[in-house]
C-alpha cells in the first residue's frame, strides 16, 4: 500500500541544487570547453558518464542492472508489480549540450531521492533507465538501446552494427564494460514517462512553461553513396563529367524544395557529406551523403521518400552516376497514451497553467517504450530553441519545476491501473 496522499505530493519539491550540480558534474565528462559535451555512444567518455550515474544509483541503494545492449536500470524495489519507469540517455552528439537526455536521467534519480527523503513509499517500484546510443550519431539507428529493449531490433543485429568510425557495437560495449547479463528484450514497465528539453523553439516562442507531449514524428534516415568518374579538375570539360559532388549538392537543394513544398511539419536535413578523394583538383570518385527526413504524418513522410527515390533515379540517368541507398533508420510517427498525456497536463498545470499539448520533433526513448506500455513525455523550454549545440540552455527553475512534474506524474502512475 502506498504511503502518500496524491494531493499532498503537490507540495513536494525535488532538491533543485543537487539536480543542477549533478547536471554540471556529468557535463564535465566529455566537456568540449564551450559549455557543451561530446560523449558519443560507447566511447570512453560515455563509459565515464555511465560510471558516474551508476555511482549515484548506488548512493540511492538502487538495484542496478545492465542488459545485453548496455541499457542501465536503477530500480527502487518498493511496493509490488512492474515498475513505473522514467529515464532517457546520456550519450550525446559530437557538439552536444548539457541537458539533452542527461536531464531526464538525473531528474529521475531526483524523484527517487525525494521520495526516500520525504518517507514516501510508492505502491510500485520506481526505475530510472539510461538507454544505450539514443542519439544514433555514432551507431545508427537512433534510440538503438530502447529499440532493442522493446524487441524492435534483434540483439545480435544490434551488436553487429558498425559505427561511422568503423567499430562493431558489441566490441565497443564489451570494451567499456557494459555488455550486461540481463536479457533483451527486457520486461515491460507498468508505465513510462520521460522528461526532456523540447530542443525546439515552440514553448519559448508561445510563452509556455511545459509541453504535454502527444507523440513523436516519423523519422527516416538514409545514407546515399554516389559513384561517378574521378577525373582532373582542369582538363575535364563540364559536359563530360560524372560528378558525385554536384549530385550530392543537388540532392541537398532538392530536400529543401520538398520541405518548402510540403510545408507543415516536414523537415529535411543533410547532416553529413563526405567526398573521396576529397582533393581540390580532383573531380570526386564518390560522395556519401545522409538524409534525415521527418514528418508527423506517415503518408506525407512516405511521399517525401518516394520523391527522393524518383529524384535519385532521374539524376542517375542525367549525370551518369550510380546511387546506392542504405536505410539507417525508419520509425513511423508515435502517439502517446492519452491517460499519460492527461496526467502530465494536469500535474504541469498545477505548477504553471501555461501547458501546451505538442508533438516532439526529436526522437526519444519514450517512443520505443510506447510499444510496450502506456508512455508519455514532459517538455521544458529550450532557450532560443537551440539543441545539439553547446549553446543548449534551459533556465534552472524551469528544470527544477519540470522534475517536480515528473515526480508527481510518476507517483500518480504508481496508483493508476491500466
Ligand atoms: O535524432 C533525434 O531526433 C534524437 O536526438 N536522437
Ligand atoms: Mn535526447
Ligand atoms: Mn539528441
Coordinates of C-alpha atoms and ligand atoms in Angstrom, one line a residue:
X1 CA 0.0 0.0 0.0
X2 CA 1.5 3.4 -0.8
X3 CA 2.1 5.9 1.9
X4 CA 1.2 9.1 0.3
X5 CA -1.8 11.2 -0.4
X6 CA -1.9 12.3 -4.1
X7 CA -2.9 15.8 -3.1
X8 CA -0.1 16.1 -0.6
X9 CA 2.6 15.4 -3.2
X10 CA 1.6 18.7 -4.8
X11 CA 3.6 20.4 -2.1
X12 CA 6.7 18.3 -2.7
X13 CA 9.8 19.6 -4.5
X14 CA 12.9 17.8 -5.6
X15 CA 16.3 19.1 -4.5
X16 CA 17.0 21.6 -7.2
X17 CA 20.5 22.4 -6.1
X18 CA 21.6 18.7 -6.3
X19 CA 19.9 18.3 -9.7
X20 CA 21.8 21.3 -11.1
X21 CA 25.1 20.3 -9.5
X22 CA 24.8 16.8 -11.0
X23 CA 24.0 18.1 -14.4
X24 CA 27.2 20.2 -14.2
X25 CA 29.2 17.3 -12.9
X26 CA 28.0 15.0 -15.7
X27 CA 28.6 17.7 -18.3
X28 CA 32.3 17.9 -17.2
X29 CA 32.7 14.4 -18.6
X30 CA 33.4 14.9 -22.3
X31 CA 33.3 18.7 -21.9
X32 CA 34.1 20.4 -25.2
X33 CA 35.2 23.5 -23.2
X34 CA 32.5 25.8 -24.8
X35 CA 29.7 24.7 -22.5
X36 CA 28.9 21.6 -24.5
X37 CA 29.5 17.9 -24.3
X38 CA 30.8 15.2 -26.5
X39 CA 30.0 11.7 -25.2
X40 CA 29.4 9.7 -28.4
X41 CA 27.9 6.3 -27.6
X42 CA 30.2 3.6 -26.2
X43 CA 33.3 5.9 -26.2
X44 CA 35.5 6.2 -23.1
X45 CA 33.6 9.4 -22.2
X46 CA 30.3 7.6 -22.4
X47 CA 31.7 4.9 -20.1
X48 CA 32.9 7.6 -17.6
X49 CA 29.4 9.2 -17.7
X50 CA 27.8 5.8 -17.2
X51 CA 30.1 5.1 -14.3
X52 CA 29.2 8.4 -12.6
X53 CA 25.4 7.8 -13.0
X54 CA 25.8 4.2 -11.7
X55 CA 27.6 5.5 -8.7
X56 CA 24.7 7.9 -8.0
X57 CA 22.3 5.0 -8.4
X58 CA 24.3 3.0 -5.8
X59 CA 24.3 6.0 -3.4
X60 CA 20.5 5.7 -3.6
X61 CA 20.7 2.0 -2.8
X62 CA 19.0 1.2 -6.1
X63 CA 19.3 -2.3 -7.7
X64 CA 21.4 -1.6 -10.7
X65 CA 21.0 -3.9 -13.7
X66 CA 22.8 -3.7 -17.1
X67 CA 21.3 -5.5 -20.0
X68 CA 22.9 -7.1 -23.0
X69 CA 22.7 -3.9 -25.2
X70 CA 24.2 -1.9 -22.3
X71 CA 21.0 -0.2 -21.1
X72 CA 21.4 0.6 -17.4
X73 CA 18.4 0.4 -15.0
X74 CA 18.4 1.7 -11.4
X75 CA 15.4 0.3 -9.5
X76 CA 14.0 1.1 -6.1
X77 CA 12.2 -2.1 -5.4
X78 CA 9.4 -1.0 -3.2
X79 CA 5.7 -1.9 -3.5
X80 CA 4.6 -4.6 -5.8
X81 CA 4.3 -5.3 -9.5
X82 CA 6.1 -3.9 -12.5
X83 CA 7.9 -0.6 -12.1
X84 CA 6.9 2.9 -13.2
X85 CA 9.9 3.8 -15.3
X86 CA 11.5 7.1 -16.3
X87 CA 14.8 7.7 -17.9
X88 CA 16.5 8.9 -21.1
X89 CA 20.1 8.8 -22.4
X90 CA 23.5 10.2 -21.5
X91 CA 25.2 9.7 -24.9
X92 CA 25.4 13.0 -26.9
X93 CA 26.1 14.1 -30.4
X94 CA 29.6 15.4 -31.1
X95 CA 28.5 19.0 -30.5
X96 CA 26.0 18.3 -27.8
X97 CA 24.7 20.4 -24.9
X98 CA 24.5 19.7 -21.2
X99 CA 20.8 18.8 -21.0
X100 CA 19.7 16.6 -23.9
X101 CA 19.0 13.2 -22.3
X102 CA 21.1 13.9 -19.2
X103 CA 18.3 16.0 -17.7
X104 CA 15.7 13.2 -17.8
X105 CA 18.1 10.6 -16.3
X106 CA 19.2 12.9 -13.4
X107 CA 15.7 14.1 -12.7
X108 CA 14.6 10.5 -12.4
X109 CA 17.2 10.0 -9.7
X110 CA 15.9 13.1 -8.0
X111 CA 12.4 11.7 -8.0
X112 CA 13.5 8.6 -6.1
X113 CA 15.8 10.6 -3.8
X114 CA 13.0 12.9 -2.9
X115 CA 10.5 10.1 -2.2
X116 CA 13.1 8.5 0.1
X117 CA 13.9 11.8 1.9
X118 CA 10.2 12.5 2.5
X119 CA 9.3 9.0 3.6
X120 CA 7.1 8.3 0.6
X121 CA 6.7 4.6 -0.3
X122 CA 5.1 4.2 -3.7
X123 CA 2.8 1.3 -4.4
X124 CA 5.1 0.2 -7.2
X125 CA 8.8 0.1 -7.8
X126 CA 10.4 3.2 -9.4
X127 CA 13.0 2.7 -12.1
X128 CA 15.4 5.0 -13.9
X129 CA 16.7 3.8 -17.3
X130 CA 19.8 5.0 -19.1
X131 CA 19.4 3.8 -22.7
X132 CA 22.3 3.0 -24.9
X133 CA 23.0 5.0 -28.1
X134 CA 19.9 7.1 -28.2
X135 CA 21.5 9.7 -30.5
X136 CA 22.4 7.2 -33.2
X137 CA 25.2 9.7 -34.2
X138 CA 27.9 7.1 -33.9
X139 CA 25.9 3.9 -34.4
X140 CA 22.6 4.2 -36.3
X141 CA 19.7 3.9 -35.8
X142 CA 18.9 6.4 -33.1
X143 CA 17.1 5.1 -30.0
X144 CA 19.0 1.9 -30.6
X145 CA 19.2 0.7 -26.9
X146 CA 15.5 1.3 -26.2
X147 CA 14.5 -0.2 -29.6
X148 CA 16.4 -3.5 -28.6
X149 CA 14.9 -3.3 -25.1
X150 CA 11.3 -3.4 -26.5
X151 CA 12.1 -6.1 -29.1
X152 CA 12.1 -3.8 -32.1
X153 CA 15.6 -4.8 -33.2
X154 CA 17.3 -8.2 -32.6
X155 CA 20.1 -8.0 -30.1
X156 CA 22.6 -9.8 -32.4
X157 CA 21.8 -7.5 -35.3
X158 CA 22.3 -4.5 -33.0
X159 CA 25.6 -5.9 -31.6
X160 CA 26.9 -6.3 -35.2
X161 CA 26.1 -2.6 -36.1
X162 CA 29.2 -0.8 -37.3
X163 CA 29.9 2.8 -36.3
X164 CA 30.8 5.7 -38.5
X165 CA 34.3 5.2 -37.3
X166 CA 34.3 1.5 -38.2
X167 CA 33.8 -0.1 -34.8
X168 CA 31.4 -3.0 -34.1
X169 CA 28.9 -2.1 -31.4
X170 CA 29.3 -5.4 -29.5
X171 CA 33.0 -4.9 -29.3
X172 CA 32.8 -1.4 -28.0
X173 CA 30.2 -2.4 -25.5
X174 CA 32.5 -5.1 -24.1
X175 CA 35.5 -2.7 -24.3
X176 CA 33.8 -0.2 -21.9
X177 CA 32.5 -3.0 -19.7
X178 CA 28.8 -2.5 -20.2
X179 CA 27.8 -5.7 -22.0
X180 CA 25.4 -6.7 -19.3
X181 CA 23.9 -10.0 -18.3
X182 CA 20.2 -9.0 -18.3
X183 CA 18.5 -10.4 -21.5
X184 CA 17.0 -8.3 -24.3
X185 CA 14.1 -7.6 -24.9
X186 CA 13.5 -6.6 -21.3
X187 CA 10.4 -6.7 -19.2
X188 CA 7.7 -4.1 -20.0
X189 CA 7.3 -1.5 -17.3
X190 CA 3.9 -0.6 -15.8
X191 CA 4.2 2.8 -17.5
X192 CA 7.0 5.1 -18.8
X193 CA 7.3 8.9 -18.7
X194 CA 10.4 10.8 -19.9
X195 CA 11.3 14.4 -19.0
X196 CA 13.3 16.2 -21.7
X197 CA 14.1 19.6 -23.0
X198 CA 12.0 20.5 -26.0
X199 CA 15.0 21.1 -28.2
X200 CA 12.9 23.4 -30.4
X201 CA 11.5 27.0 -30.3
X202 CA 7.8 26.4 -29.7
X203 CA 7.4 26.6 -25.9
X204 CA 9.6 29.7 -25.6
X205 CA 8.0 31.4 -28.6
X206 CA 4.5 30.8 -27.3
X207 CA 5.5 31.5 -23.7
X208 CA 4.6 28.1 -22.4
X209 CA 6.2 26.6 -19.3
X210 CA 5.7 22.9 -20.1
X211 CA 4.9 20.6 -23.0
X212 CA 2.5 17.7 -22.5
X213 CA 3.9 15.7 -25.4
X214 CA 1.3 14.0 -27.6
X215 CA 3.8 11.8 -29.6
X216 CA 6.9 11.8 -31.8
X217 CA 7.1 12.4 -35.5
X218 CA 8.2 9.8 -38.0
X219 CA 11.9 9.6 -38.8
X220 CA 13.6 8.4 -42.0
X221 CA 17.5 8.3 -42.1
X222 CA 19.1 7.3 -45.4
X223 CA 22.8 7.2 -46.5
X224 CA 23.3 7.6 -50.2
X225 CA 26.6 6.6 -51.8
X226 CA 27.0 8.3 -55.2
X227 CA 29.7 6.9 -57.5
X228 CA 30.8 8.9 -60.6
X229 CA 34.1 9.3 -62.5
X230 CA 37.1 10.7 -60.8
X231 CA 39.0 13.0 -63.1
X232 CA 41.2 16.0 -63.5
X233 CA 39.5 19.3 -62.4
X234 CA 41.3 21.2 -65.1
X235 CA 41.2 19.1 -68.1
X236 CA 37.7 17.6 -68.0
X237 CA 35.1 19.5 -70.0
X238 CA 31.9 20.1 -68.0
X239 CA 29.7 18.1 -70.4
X240 CA 31.9 15.0 -69.9
X241 CA 31.8 15.0 -66.1
X242 CA 30.1 12.4 -63.9
X243 CA 30.4 14.4 -60.8
X244 CA 29.1 12.9 -57.4
X245 CA 29.8 16.2 -55.6
X246 CA 27.4 18.0 -57.9
X247 CA 24.7 15.3 -57.4
X248 CA 25.1 15.5 -53.6
X249 CA 24.7 19.2 -53.8
X250 CA 21.6 18.9 -56.0
X251 CA 20.2 16.4 -53.5
X252 CA 20.6 18.9 -50.7
X253 CA 18.8 21.6 -52.7
X254 CA 16.0 19.1 -53.6
X255 CA 15.4 18.2 -50.0
X256 CA 14.9 21.9 -49.2
X257 CA 12.4 22.1 -52.1
X258 CA 10.5 19.1 -50.7
X259 CA 10.3 20.7 -47.2
X260 CA 9.1 24.0 -48.7
X261 CA 6.6 22.3 -51.0
X262 CA 5.1 20.2 -48.2
X263 CA 5.3 22.8 -45.5
X264 CA 3.7 22.0 -42.1
X265 CA 5.8 19.7 -40.0
X266 CA 8.0 18.5 -42.9
X267 CA 11.7 18.8 -42.2
X268 CA 14.7 17.6 -44.2
X269 CA 18.3 17.7 -43.3
X270 CA 21.6 16.8 -44.9
X271 CA 23.9 16.3 -41.9
X272 CA 26.9 14.5 -43.4
X273 CA 28.6 14.9 -46.8
X274 CA 32.0 13.2 -47.5
X275 CA 33.9 13.2 -50.8
X276 CA 36.5 10.8 -52.0
X277 CA 39.4 11.6 -52.6
X278 CA 38.4 15.0 -51.2
X279 CA 41.1 17.0 -53.0
X280 CA 40.9 20.4 -54.5
X281 CA 41.9 19.5 -58.0
X282 CA 40.1 16.1 -58.4
X283 CA 36.6 15.6 -59.5
X284 CA 35.4 13.2 -56.8
X285 CA 35.0 9.5 -57.5
X286 CA 32.5 9.1 -54.7
X287 CA 30.2 11.2 -52.5
X288 CA 28.4 9.9 -49.4
X289 CA 25.5 12.0 -48.1
X290 CA 23.0 11.4 -45.3
X291 CA 19.3 12.4 -45.4
X292 CA 17.3 13.0 -42.2
X293 CA 13.6 13.4 -43.3
X294 CA 10.8 13.7 -40.7
X295 CA 7.1 14.4 -40.6
X296 CA 4.3 13.9 -38.0
X297 CA 2.2 12.2 -40.8
X298 CA 3.3 8.8 -42.1
X299 CA 1.7 9.2 -45.5
X300 CA 3.4 12.5 -46.1
X301 CA 6.7 11.1 -45.0
X302 CA 6.3 8.2 -47.5
X303 CA 5.5 10.8 -50.2
X304 CA 8.8 12.6 -49.4
X305 CA 10.7 9.3 -49.5
X306 CA 9.1 8.5 -52.9
X307 CA 10.1 11.9 -54.3
X308 CA 13.7 11.3 -53.2
X309 CA 13.8 7.9 -54.8
X310 CA 12.4 9.3 -58.1
X311 CA 14.9 12.2 -57.9
X312 CA 17.8 9.7 -57.5
X313 CA 16.6 7.6 -60.4
X314 CA 16.4 10.6 -62.7
X315 CA 19.7 12.2 -61.7
X316 CA 21.5 8.9 -62.2
X317 CA 20.3 9.0 -65.8
X318 CA 21.1 12.7 -66.3
X319 CA 24.5 12.7 -64.7
X320 CA 25.8 9.2 -65.4
X321 CA 26.3 8.3 -61.8
X322 CA 25.2 5.3 -59.7
X323 CA 23.4 5.9 -56.4
X324 CA 23.2 3.2 -53.7
X325 CA 20.8 3.8 -50.8
X326 CA 21.3 2.4 -47.2
X327 CA 18.3 2.9 -44.9
X328 CA 19.7 3.7 -41.5
X329 CA 16.5 4.5 -39.6
X330 CA 12.8 4.3 -40.3
X331 CA 10.3 4.9 -37.5
X332 CA 6.7 5.7 -38.0
X333 CA 5.1 8.5 -36.0
X334 CA 4.2 7.5 -32.5
X335 CA 1.1 8.7 -30.4
X336 CA 1.5 8.6 -26.6
X337 CA -1.1 7.2 -24.2
X338 CA -3.9 9.7 -23.7
X339 CA -4.0 8.8 -19.9
X340 CA -0.4 9.7 -19.5
X341 CA -0.7 12.9 -21.5
X342 CA -3.7 13.9 -19.3
X343 CA -1.6 13.2 -16.2
X344 CA 1.3 15.3 -17.5
X345 CA -1.1 18.1 -18.5
X346 CA -2.9 18.1 -15.1
X347 CA 0.2 17.9 -12.9
X348 CA 2.0 20.5 -15.0
X349 CA -1.0 22.9 -14.8
X350 CA -0.8 22.7 -11.0
X351 CA 2.6 24.3 -11.2
X352 CA 2.0 26.7 -14.1
X353 CA -1.1 26.8 -16.3
X354 CA 1.0 27.6 -19.4
X355 CA 1.0 24.0 -20.7
X356 CA 0.9 23.1 -24.4
X357 CA 0.0 19.7 -25.9
X358 CA 2.5 19.2 -28.7
X359 CA 4.3 16.5 -30.8
X360 CA 8.0 16.0 -30.5
X361 CA 10.2 16.9 -33.4
X362 CA 13.1 15.0 -31.9
X363 CA 13.2 11.2 -31.4
X364 CA 13.2 9.9 -27.9
X365 CA 13.4 6.6 -26.0
X366 CA 9.8 7.1 -24.9
X367 CA 8.7 6.5 -28.5
X368 CA 10.1 3.0 -28.2
X369 CA 8.7 2.3 -24.7
X370 CA 5.3 3.3 -26.1
X371 CA 5.4 0.0 -28.0
X372 CA 5.2 -2.0 -24.7
X373 CA 3.5 0.2 -22.1
X374 CA 1.5 3.4 -21.6
X375 CA 4.1 6.2 -22.2
X376 CA 4.4 9.9 -22.3
X377 CA 6.8 12.8 -22.1
X378 CA 7.2 16.2 -20.3
X379 CA 8.9 19.0 -22.1
X380 CA 10.5 22.1 -20.7
X381 CA 11.5 25.1 -22.9
X382 CA 14.8 25.3 -24.7
X383 CA 16.3 28.9 -24.8
X384 CA 16.2 30.2 -28.4
X385 CA 15.1 26.7 -29.4
X386 CA 18.7 25.6 -29.6
X387 CA 19.9 22.0 -29.1
X388 CA 22.5 19.6 -30.5
X389 CA 24.7 22.7 -29.9
X390 CA 26.9 23.8 -26.9
X391 CA 24.5 26.8 -26.5
X392 CA 21.7 24.4 -25.4
X393 CA 20.2 26.0 -22.3
X394 CA 17.1 25.8 -20.1
X395 CA 16.5 28.1 -17.1
X396 CA 17.4 26.4 -13.7
X397 CA 13.9 27.0 -12.3
X398 CA 12.3 25.5 -15.4
X399 CA 14.4 22.4 -15.0
X400 CA 13.5 22.1 -11.3
X401 CA 9.8 22.5 -11.9
X402 CA 10.0 20.0 -14.8
X403 CA 11.4 17.5 -12.3
X404 CA 8.6 18.3 -9.9
X405 CA 6.1 17.5 -12.6
X406 CA 7.9 14.2 -13.3
X407 CA 7.8 13.4 -9.5
X408 CA 4.0 13.9 -9.4
X409 CA 3.3 12.1 -12.6
X410 CA 5.4 9.0 -11.7
X411 CA 3.7 8.7 -8.3
X412 CA 0.3 9.1 -10.0
X413 CA 1.3 6.3 -12.3
X414 CA 2.1 4.0 -9.4
X415 CA -1.6 4.4 -8.4
X416 CA -3.1 4.0 -11.8
X417 CA -4.2 0.6 -13.1
X418 CA -4.2 0.3 -16.9
Ligands
LIG1 O1 17.7 12.4 -33.8 C1 17.0 12.6 -32.8 O2 15.9 13.1 -33.0 C2 17.4 12.3 -31.4 O3 18.2 13.4 -31.0 N1 18.2 11.1 -31.4
LIG2 MN1 17.5 13.4 -26.3
LIG3 MN1 19.6 14.4 -29.1

